[in-house]
Amino acid sequence: MRIQATWQGGRAFEAKGDSGFPMLMDATEKYGGDSSAPTPTEMLLSALAGCIGIDVTMILKPHLDQITKLDITVDGERKEEMPTAFTKAHITFTVDGDIPAKKVWRAIKLGEEKYCAVSASLKAEITHSLILNGEQVEEV
C-alpha cells in the first residue's frame, strides 16, 4: 500500500492511496493551518473507528438484518509533550437491534484482537464499551 500526499499550500495536504480517493488534511490554526480539513490525528482516530467497524460488521454479517443502528465513537488521549502521541483510545459502540450482547462483544473482541490492522498499529492502550438498545452492557 502506498499513499501520496501533495502539498496544497499552508499546512494543507491532499493524500491519495491505491483507491484513488482524495483525503484532505490540514493543521489547526494553533499550528499554522486554516482548519480547512480534518487533522492527521483526527483521521487516525477515524481510521481506527472505520477499521474496527468494518471488522465488526464482517463478523456480524449473518446478524446485520437484526441491527438498526451501529455508531462508533473514539475518544483519544494524547501525551502533553512532543510528539503528542495517543496513549489511550476508548471505543464506544452504540448498537440498536434485536441482537444478543454476547454476539456483539464477541465481534468487538475478534475485531480488536485478530483483524483490525489500525488498532494493531497503534501503541495506545485501547478499551471498549457497548451501549446496546440504550443501555450500557458490560463485557460478556
CSV table of N, CA and C in Angstrom, one decimal:
chain,number,residue,atom,x,y,z
A,1,MET,N,0.8,-1.2,0.0
A,1,MET,CA,0.0,0.0,0.0
A,1,MET,C,0.9,1.2,0.0
A,2,ARG,N,0.5,2.2,-0.7
A,2,ARG,CA,1.2,3.5,-0.8
A,2,ARG,C,0.3,4.6,-0.8
A,3,ILE,N,0.6,5.7,-0.1
A,3,ILE,CA,-0.1,6.9,-0.1
A,3,ILE,C,0.8,8.0,-0.6
A,4,GLN,N,0.2,8.9,-1.5
A,4,GLN,CA,1.0,10.0,-2.0
A,4,GLN,C,0.3,11.3,-1.4
A,5,ALA,N,1.0,12.1,-0.7
A,5,ALA,CA,0.4,13.3,-0.2
A,5,ALA,C,1.0,14.5,-0.9
A,6,THR,N,0.2,15.4,-1.4
A,6,THR,CA,0.6,16.5,-2.2
A,6,THR,C,0.2,17.8,-1.4
A,7,TRP,N,1.2,18.7,-1.2
A,7,TRP,CA,1.1,19.9,-0.5
A,7,TRP,C,0.1,20.8,-1.3
A,8,GLN,N,-0.9,21.4,-0.5
A,8,GLN,CA,-1.9,22.3,-1.1
A,8,GLN,C,-1.7,23.7,-0.7
A,9,GLY,N,-0.5,24.0,-0.1
A,9,GLY,CA,-0.3,25.4,0.4
A,9,GLY,C,-0.5,25.4,1.9
A,10,GLY,N,0.1,26.4,2.6
A,10,GLY,CA,-0.1,26.5,4.0
A,10,GLY,C,0.3,25.2,4.7
A,11,ARG,N,-0.5,24.6,5.5
A,11,ARG,CA,-0.3,23.3,6.1
A,11,ARG,C,-1.1,22.2,5.6
A,12,ALA,N,-1.8,22.5,4.5
A,12,ALA,CA,-2.8,21.5,3.9
A,12,ALA,C,-2.1,20.5,3.0
A,13,PHE,N,-2.6,19.3,3.0
A,13,PHE,CA,-2.2,18.3,2.1
A,13,PHE,C,-3.4,17.5,1.6
A,14,GLU,N,-3.3,17.0,0.3
A,14,GLU,CA,-4.2,16.0,-0.2
A,14,GLU,C,-3.5,14.7,-0.4
A,15,ALA,N,-4.0,13.7,0.2
A,15,ALA,CA,-3.4,12.4,0.1
A,15,ALA,C,-4.3,11.5,-0.8
A,16,LYS,N,-3.7,10.6,-1.5
A,16,LYS,CA,-4.4,9.6,-2.3
A,16,LYS,C,-3.7,8.2,-2.1
A,17,GLY,N,-4.5,7.2,-2.0
A,17,GLY,CA,-3.9,5.9,-1.9
A,17,GLY,C,-4.3,5.1,-3.1
A,18,ASP,N,-4.1,3.8,-3.0
A,18,ASP,CA,-4.5,2.9,-4.1
A,18,ASP,C,-5.9,3.0,-4.6
A,19,SER,N,-6.8,3.4,-3.7
A,19,SER,CA,-8.2,3.5,-4.1
A,19,SER,C,-8.5,4.7,-5.0
A,20,GLY,N,-7.6,5.7,-4.9
A,20,GLY,CA,-7.7,6.9,-5.7
A,20,GLY,C,-8.6,8.0,-5.1
A,21,PHE,N,-9.2,7.7,-3.9
A,21,PHE,CA,-10.0,8.7,-3.3
A,21,PHE,C,-9.1,9.8,-2.6
A,22,PRO,N,-9.4,11.1,-2.8
A,22,PRO,CA,-8.7,12.1,-2.1
A,22,PRO,C,-9.0,12.2,-0.6
A,23,MET,N,-8.0,12.5,0.2
A,23,MET,CA,-8.2,12.7,1.6
A,23,MET,C,-7.5,14.0,1.9
A,24,LEU,N,-8.3,15.0,2.3
A,24,LEU,CA,-7.7,16.3,2.7
A,24,LEU,C,-7.3,16.3,4.1
A,25,MET,N,-6.2,17.0,4.4
A,25,MET,CA,-5.8,17.2,5.8
A,25,MET,C,-5.2,18.6,6.0
A,26,ASP,N,-5.4,19.1,7.1
A,26,ASP,CA,-4.9,20.5,7.4
A,26,ASP,C,-4.6,20.5,8.9
A,27,ALA,N,-3.7,21.5,9.3
A,27,ALA,CA,-3.4,21.7,10.7
A,27,ALA,C,-4.5,22.7,11.2
A,28,THR,N,-4.6,22.7,12.5
A,28,THR,CA,-5.5,23.7,13.2
A,28,THR,C,-4.7,25.0,13.1
A,29,GLU,N,-5.5,26.1,13.4
A,29,GLU,CA,-4.9,27.4,13.4
A,29,GLU,C,-3.7,27.5,14.4
A,30,LYS,N,-3.8,26.8,15.5
A,30,LYS,CA,-2.8,26.7,16.5
A,30,LYS,C,-1.4,26.4,15.9
A,31,TYR,N,-1.4,25.5,14.9
A,31,TYR,CA,-0.2,25.0,14.3
A,31,TYR,C,0.0,25.6,12.9
A,32,GLY,N,-0.6,26.7,12.6
A,32,GLY,CA,-0.4,27.5,11.4
A,32,GLY,C,-1.2,27.1,10.2
A,33,GLY,N,-2.2,26.2,10.4
A,33,GLY,CA,-3.1,25.8,9.4
A,33,GLY,C,-4.4,26.7,9.3
A,34,ASP,N,-5.3,26.3,8.4
A,34,ASP,CA,-6.5,27.1,8.3
A,34,ASP,C,-7.7,26.3,8.8
A,35,SER,N,-7.5,25.1,9.4
A,35,SER,CA,-8.6,24.3,9.9
A,35,SER,C,-9.6,24.0,8.8
A,36,SER,N,-9.0,23.8,7.5
A,36,SER,CA,-9.9,23.6,6.4
A,36,SER,C,-10.3,22.1,6.1
A,37,ALA,N,-9.7,21.2,6.9
A,37,ALA,CA,-9.9,19.8,6.7
A,37,ALA,C,-9.6,19.1,8.0
A,38,PRO,N,-9.9,17.8,8.1
A,38,PRO,CA,-9.5,17.1,9.4
A,38,PRO,C,-8.0,17.1,9.5
A,39,THR,N,-7.6,17.0,10.8
A,39,THR,CA,-6.2,16.9,11.1
A,39,THR,C,-5.7,15.5,10.9
A,40,PRO,N,-4.5,15.2,10.7
A,40,PRO,CA,-4.0,13.9,10.6
A,40,PRO,C,-4.4,13.0,11.8
A,41,THR,N,-4.4,13.6,13.0
A,41,THR,CA,-4.7,12.8,14.2
A,41,THR,C,-6.2,12.5,14.2
A,42,GLU,N,-7.0,13.4,13.7
A,42,GLU,CA,-8.5,13.1,13.6
A,42,GLU,C,-8.7,12.0,12.6
A,43,MET,N,-7.9,12.0,11.5
A,43,MET,CA,-8.0,10.9,10.5
A,43,MET,C,-7.5,9.6,11.1
A,44,LEU,N,-6.5,9.6,12.0
A,44,LEU,CA,-6.1,8.4,12.6
A,44,LEU,C,-7.2,7.8,13.5
A,45,LEU,N,-7.8,8.6,14.3
A,45,LEU,CA,-8.9,8.0,15.1
A,45,LEU,C,-10.1,7.6,14.2
A,46,SER,N,-10.3,8.3,13.1
A,46,SER,CA,-11.4,7.9,12.2
A,46,SER,C,-11.0,6.6,11.5
A,47,ALA,N,-9.8,6.4,11.2
A,47,ALA,CA,-9.3,5.1,10.6
A,47,ALA,C,-9.5,4.0,11.6
A,48,LEU,N,-9.3,4.3,12.9
A,48,LEU,CA,-9.5,3.2,13.9
A,48,LEU,C,-11.0,2.9,14.0
A,49,ALA,N,-11.8,3.9,14.0
A,49,ALA,CA,-13.3,3.6,14.0
A,49,ALA,C,-13.7,2.8,12.8
A,50,GLY,N,-13.3,3.3,11.6
A,50,GLY,CA,-13.6,2.6,10.4
A,50,GLY,C,-13.1,1.2,10.3
A,51,CYS,N,-11.9,1.0,10.7
A,51,CYS,CA,-11.3,-0.4,10.7
A,51,CYS,C,-12.1,-1.4,11.6
A,52,ILE,N,-12.2,-1.0,12.8
A,52,ILE,CA,-12.9,-1.9,13.7
A,52,ILE,C,-14.4,-2.0,13.3
A,53,GLY,N,-15.0,-1.0,12.8
A,53,GLY,CA,-16.4,-1.0,12.3
A,53,GLY,C,-16.5,-2.0,11.2
A,54,ILE,N,-15.6,-2.0,10.2
A,54,ILE,CA,-15.7,-2.9,9.1
A,54,ILE,C,-15.5,-4.3,9.6
A,55,ASP,N,-14.6,-4.5,10.5
A,55,ASP,CA,-14.4,-5.9,11.1
A,55,ASP,C,-15.6,-6.4,11.8
A,56,VAL,N,-16.2,-5.5,12.6
A,56,VAL,CA,-17.4,-5.9,13.4
A,56,VAL,C,-18.5,-6.3,12.5
A,57,THR,N,-18.7,-5.5,11.4
A,57,THR,CA,-19.8,-5.8,10.5
A,57,THR,C,-19.6,-7.0,9.7
A,58,MET,N,-18.3,-7.3,9.4
A,58,MET,CA,-18.0,-8.6,8.7
A,58,MET,C,-18.3,-9.8,9.6
A,59,ILE,N,-17.9,-9.7,10.9
A,59,ILE,CA,-18.1,-10.8,11.8
A,59,ILE,C,-19.6,-11.0,12.1
A,60,LEU,N,-20.3,-9.9,12.2
A,60,LEU,CA,-21.8,-9.9,12.4
A,60,LEU,C,-22.6,-10.1,11.2
A,61,LYS,N,-22.0,-10.3,10.0
A,61,LYS,CA,-22.7,-10.4,8.7
A,61,LYS,C,-24.0,-11.2,8.8
A,62,PRO,N,-24.0,-12.4,9.4
A,62,PRO,CA,-25.3,-13.1,9.5
A,62,PRO,C,-26.4,-12.5,10.3
A,63,HIS,N,-26.0,-11.4,11.1
A,63,HIS,CA,-27.0,-10.8,12.0
A,63,HIS,C,-27.2,-9.3,11.7
A,64,LEU,N,-26.7,-8.9,10.6
A,64,LEU,CA,-26.8,-7.4,10.2
A,64,LEU,C,-28.3,-7.0,10.0
A,65,ASP,N,-29.1,-7.9,9.6
A,65,ASP,CA,-30.5,-7.6,9.4
A,65,ASP,C,-31.2,-7.3,10.7
A,66,GLN,N,-30.6,-7.7,11.8
A,66,GLN,CA,-31.2,-7.5,13.2
A,66,GLN,C,-30.7,-6.2,13.8
A,67,ILE,N,-29.7,-5.5,13.1
A,67,ILE,CA,-29.2,-4.3,13.7
A,67,ILE,C,-29.8,-3.1,12.9
A,68,THR,N,-30.3,-2.2,13.7
A,68,THR,CA,-30.9,-1.0,13.1
A,68,THR,C,-30.0,0.3,13.2
A,69,LYS,N,-29.0,0.2,14.1
A,69,LYS,CA,-28.1,1.3,14.3
A,69,LYS,C,-26.7,0.7,14.8
A,70,LEU,N,-25.7,1.3,14.2
A,70,LEU,CA,-24.3,1.0,14.7
A,70,LEU,C,-23.5,2.2,14.6
A,71,ASP,N,-23.2,2.9,15.7
A,71,ASP,CA,-22.4,4.1,15.8
A,71,ASP,C,-21.1,3.8,16.6
A,72,ILE,N,-20.0,4.3,16.2
A,72,ILE,CA,-18.8,4.1,16.9
A,72,ILE,C,-18.2,5.5,17.2
A,73,THR,N,-17.9,5.7,18.5
A,73,THR,CA,-17.2,6.9,19.0
A,73,THR,C,-15.9,6.5,19.5
A,74,VAL,N,-14.8,7.3,19.1
A,74,VAL,CA,-13.5,7.0,19.6
A,74,VAL,C,-13.0,8.3,20.4
A,75,ASP,N,-12.7,8.1,21.6
A,75,ASP,CA,-12.1,9.2,22.4
A,75,ASP,C,-10.6,8.9,22.7
A,76,GLY,N,-9.8,9.8,22.2
A,76,GLY,CA,-8.3,9.6,22.3
A,76,GLY,C,-7.7,10.5,23.3
A,77,GLU,N,-6.7,10.0,24.1
A,77,GLU,CA,-5.9,10.8,25.0
A,77,GLU,C,-4.5,10.8,24.4
A,78,ARG,N,-3.9,12.0,24.5
A,78,ARG,CA,-2.6,12.2,24.0
A,78,ARG,C,-1.6,12.7,25.0
A,79,LYS,N,-0.3,12.4,24.8
A,79,LYS,CA,0.7,12.9,25.7
A,79,LYS,C,0.8,14.5,25.6
A,80,GLU,N,1.2,15.1,26.7
A,80,GLU,CA,1.4,16.5,26.7
A,80,GLU,C,2.6,17.0,25.9
A,81,GLU,N,3.7,16.2,26.0
A,81,GLU,CA,4.9,16.6,25.3
A,81,GLU,C,5.0,16.1,23.9
A,82,MET,N,5.9,16.7,23.1
A,82,MET,CA,6.1,16.3,21.7
A,82,MET,C,6.8,15.0,21.7
A,83,PRO,N,6.6,14.1,20.8
A,83,PRO,CA,5.4,14.1,19.9
A,83,PRO,C,4.1,13.7,20.8
A,84,THR,N,3.1,14.4,20.5
A,84,THR,CA,1.8,14.2,21.3
A,84,THR,C,1.1,13.0,20.8
A,85,ALA,N,1.7,11.9,21.0
A,85,ALA,CA,1.2,10.6,20.5
A,85,ALA,C,0.0,10.2,21.4
A,86,PHE,N,-0.9,9.4,20.8
A,86,PHE,CA,-2.0,8.9,21.5
A,86,PHE,C,-1.5,7.8,22.5
A,87,THR,N,-2.0,7.9,23.8
A,87,THR,CA,-1.6,7.0,24.8
A,87,THR,C,-2.8,6.0,25.1
A,88,LYS,N,-4.0,6.5,24.9
A,88,LYS,CA,-5.2,5.7,25.1
A,88,LYS,C,-6.2,6.1,24.1
A,89,ALA,N,-7.0,5.1,23.8
A,89,ALA,CA,-8.2,5.3,22.9
A,89,ALA,C,-9.3,4.4,23.5
A,90,HIS,N,-10.5,5.0,23.7
A,90,HIS,CA,-11.6,4.3,24.1
A,90,HIS,C,-12.7,4.3,23.0
A,91,ILE,N,-13.1,3.1,22.6
A,91,ILE,CA,-14.1,3.0,21.5
A,91,ILE,C,-15.4,2.6,22.1
A,92,THR,N,-16.4,3.4,21.9
A,92,THR,CA,-17.8,3.1,22.3
A,92,THR,C,-18.6,2.7,21.1
A,93,PHE,N,-19.2,1.5,21.2
A,93,PHE,CA,-20.1,1.0,20.2
A,93,PHE,C,-21.5,1.2,20.7
A,94,THR,N,-22.3,1.9,19.9
A,94,THR,CA,-23.7,2.2,20.2
A,94,THR,C,-24.5,1.4,19.2
A,95,VAL,N,-25.2,0.3,19.7
A,95,VAL,CA,-25.9,-0.6,18.8
A,95,VAL,C,-27.4,-0.7,19.2
A,96,ASP,N,-28.3,-0.6,18.2
A,96,ASP,CA,-29.7,-0.8,18.4
A,96,ASP,C,-30.1,-2.0,17.6
A,97,GLY,N,-30.9,-2.9,18.1
A,97,GLY,CA,-31.4,-4.0,17.3
A,97,GLY,C,-31.7,-5.2,18.2
A,98,ASP,N,-32.2,-6.2,17.6
A,98,ASP,CA,-32.5,-7.5,18.3
A,98,ASP,C,-31.4,-8.5,18.1
A,99,ILE,N,-30.3,-8.2,18.9
A,99,ILE,CA,-29.1,-9.0,18.8
A,99,ILE,C,-28.5,-9.2,20.2
A,100,PRO,N,-28.2,-10.4,20.6
A,100,PRO,CA,-27.6,-10.6,21.9
A,100,PRO,C,-26.3,-9.8,22.1
A,101,ALA,N,-26.1,-9.3,23.3
A,101,ALA,CA,-24.9,-8.6,23.6
A,101,ALA,C,-23.6,-9.5,23.5
A,102,LYS,N,-23.8,-10.7,23.8
A,102,LYS,CA,-22.7,-11.7,23.7
A,102,LYS,C,-22.1,-11.7,22.2
A,103,LYS,N,-23.0,-11.7,21.2
A,103,LYS,CA,-22.6,-11.7,19.9
A,103,LYS,C,-21.8,-10.4,19.5
A,104,VAL,N,-22.3,-9.3,20.0
A,104,VAL,CA,-21.7,-8.0,19.7
A,104,VAL,C,-20.3,-7.9,20.3
A,105,TRP,N,-20.2,-8.3,21.6
A,105,TRP,CA,-19.0,-8.3,22.3
A,105,TRP,C,-17.9,-9.3,21.7
A,106,ARG,N,-18.4,-10.4,21.2
A,106,ARG,CA,-17.5,-11.3,20.5
A,106,ARG,C,-16.9,-10.7,19.3
A,107,ALA,N,-17.8,-10.0,18.5
A,107,ALA,CA,-17.3,-9.3,17.3
A,107,ALA,C,-16.3,-8.2,17.6
A,108,ILE,N,-16.6,-7.5,18.7
A,108,ILE,CA,-15.7,-6.4,19.1
A,108,ILE,C,-14.3,-7.0,19.4
A,109,LYS,N,-14.3,-8.0,20.2
A,109,LYS,CA,-13.1,-8.6,20.7
A,109,LYS,C,-12.3,-9.2,19.5
A,110,LEU,N,-13.0,-9.9,18.6
A,110,LEU,CA,-12.3,-10.5,17.5
A,110,LEU,C,-11.7,-9.4,16.6
A,111,GLY,N,-12.5,-8.4,16.4
A,111,GLY,CA,-12.1,-7.3,15.5
A,111,GLY,C,-10.8,-6.7,16.1
A,112,GLU,N,-10.8,-6.4,17.4
A,112,GLU,CA,-9.7,-5.8,18.0
A,112,GLU,C,-8.5,-6.7,18.1
A,113,GLU,N,-8.6,-8.0,18.5
A,113,GLU,CA,-7.5,-8.8,18.8
A,113,GLU,C,-7.0,-9.6,17.5
A,114,LYS,N,-7.8,-9.7,16.5
A,114,LYS,CA,-7.4,-10.6,15.4
A,114,LYS,C,-7.4,-9.8,14.0
A,115,TYR,N,-8.3,-8.9,13.8
A,115,TYR,CA,-8.4,-8.4,12.5
A,115,TYR,C,-8.0,-6.9,12.2
A,116,CYS,N,-8.2,-6.0,13.2
A,116,CYS,CA,-8.1,-4.6,12.9
A,116,CYS,C,-6.6,-4.2,12.8
A,117,ALA,N,-6.2,-3.9,11.6
A,117,ALA,CA,-4.8,-3.5,11.3
A,117,ALA,C,-4.5,-2.2,11.9
A,118,VAL,N,-5.5,-1.3,12.0
A,118,VAL,CA,-5.2,0.1,12.6
A,118,VAL,C,-4.9,0.0,14.1
A,119,SER,N,-5.8,-0.7,14.8
A,119,SER,CA,-5.5,-0.8,16.2
A,119,SER,C,-4.2,-1.6,16.5
A,120,ALA,N,-3.9,-2.6,15.7
A,120,ALA,CA,-2.7,-3.3,15.9
A,120,ALA,C,-1.4,-2.4,15.6
A,121,SER,N,-1.6,-1.4,14.9
A,121,SER,CA,-0.5,-0.5,14.5
A,121,SER,C,-0.3,0.6,15.5
A,122,LEU,N,-1.2,0.8,16.4
A,122,LEU,CA,-1.1,1.9,17.4
A,122,LEU,C,-0.4,1.4,18.7
A,123,LYS,N,0.3,2.2,19.3
A,123,LYS,CA,0.9,1.9,20.6
A,123,LYS,C,0.0,2.2,21.8
A,124,ALA,N,-1.1,2.9,21.5
A,124,ALA,CA,-2.1,3.3,22.5
A,124,ALA,C,-2.8,2.1,23.2
A,125,GLU,N,-3.1,2.3,24.4
A,125,GLU,CA,-4.0,1.3,25.1
A,125,GLU,C,-5.4,1.5,24.6
A,126,ILE,N,-6.0,0.4,24.1
A,126,ILE,CA,-7.4,0.6,23.5
A,126,ILE,C,-8.4,-0.2,24.4
A,127,THR,N,-9.4,0.5,24.8
A,127,THR,CA,-10.5,-0.1,25.6
A,127,THR,C,-11.8,0.1,24.8
A,128,HIS,N,-12.8,-0.7,25.3
A,128,HIS,CA,-14.1,-0.7,24.6
A,128,HIS,C,-15.3,-0.6,25.6
A,129,SER,N,-16.4,-0.1,25.1
A,129,SER,CA,-17.7,-0.2,25.8
A,129,SER,C,-18.8,-0.4,24.8
A,130,LEU,N,-19.9,-0.9,25.3
A,130,LEU,CA,-21.0,-1.2,24.4
A,130,LEU,C,-22.3,-0.7,25.0
A,131,ILE,N,-23.0,0.1,24.2
A,131,ILE,CA,-24.3,0.6,24.6
A,131,ILE,C,-25.3,-0.1,23.7
A,132,LEU,N,-26.1,-1.1,24.2
A,132,LEU,CA,-27.0,-1.9,23.4
A,132,LEU,C,-28.4,-1.5,23.7
A,133,ASN,N,-29.1,-1.0,22.7
A,133,ASN,CA,-30.5,-0.5,22.9
A,133,ASN,C,-30.7,0.4,24.1
A,134,GLY,N,-29.7,1.4,24.1
A,134,GLY,CA,-29.8,2.5,25.1
A,134,GLY,C,-29.2,2.1,26.5
A,135,GLU,N,-28.7,0.9,26.7
A,135,GLU,CA,-28.2,0.6,28.0
A,135,GLU,C,-26.8,0.1,27.9
A,136,GLN,N,-26.0,0.6,28.9
A,136,GLN,CA,-24.6,0.1,29.0
A,136,GLN,C,-24.5,-1.4,29.3
A,137,VAL,N,-23.8,-2.1,28.5
A,137,VAL,CA,-23.7,-3.6,28.7
A,137,VAL,C,-22.2,-3.9,29.0
A,138,GLU,N,-22.0,-4.5,30.1
A,138,GLU,CA,-20.6,-5.0,30.4
A,138,GLU,C,-20.2,-6.1,29.5
A,139,GLU,N,-18.9,-6.3,29.4
A,139,GLU,CA,-18.4,-7.4,28.5
A,139,GLU,C,-18.9,-8.7,29.1
A,140,VAL,N,-19.4,-9.5,28.1
A,140,VAL,CA,-19.9,-10.9,28.5
A,140,VAL,C,-18.8,-11.9,28.3
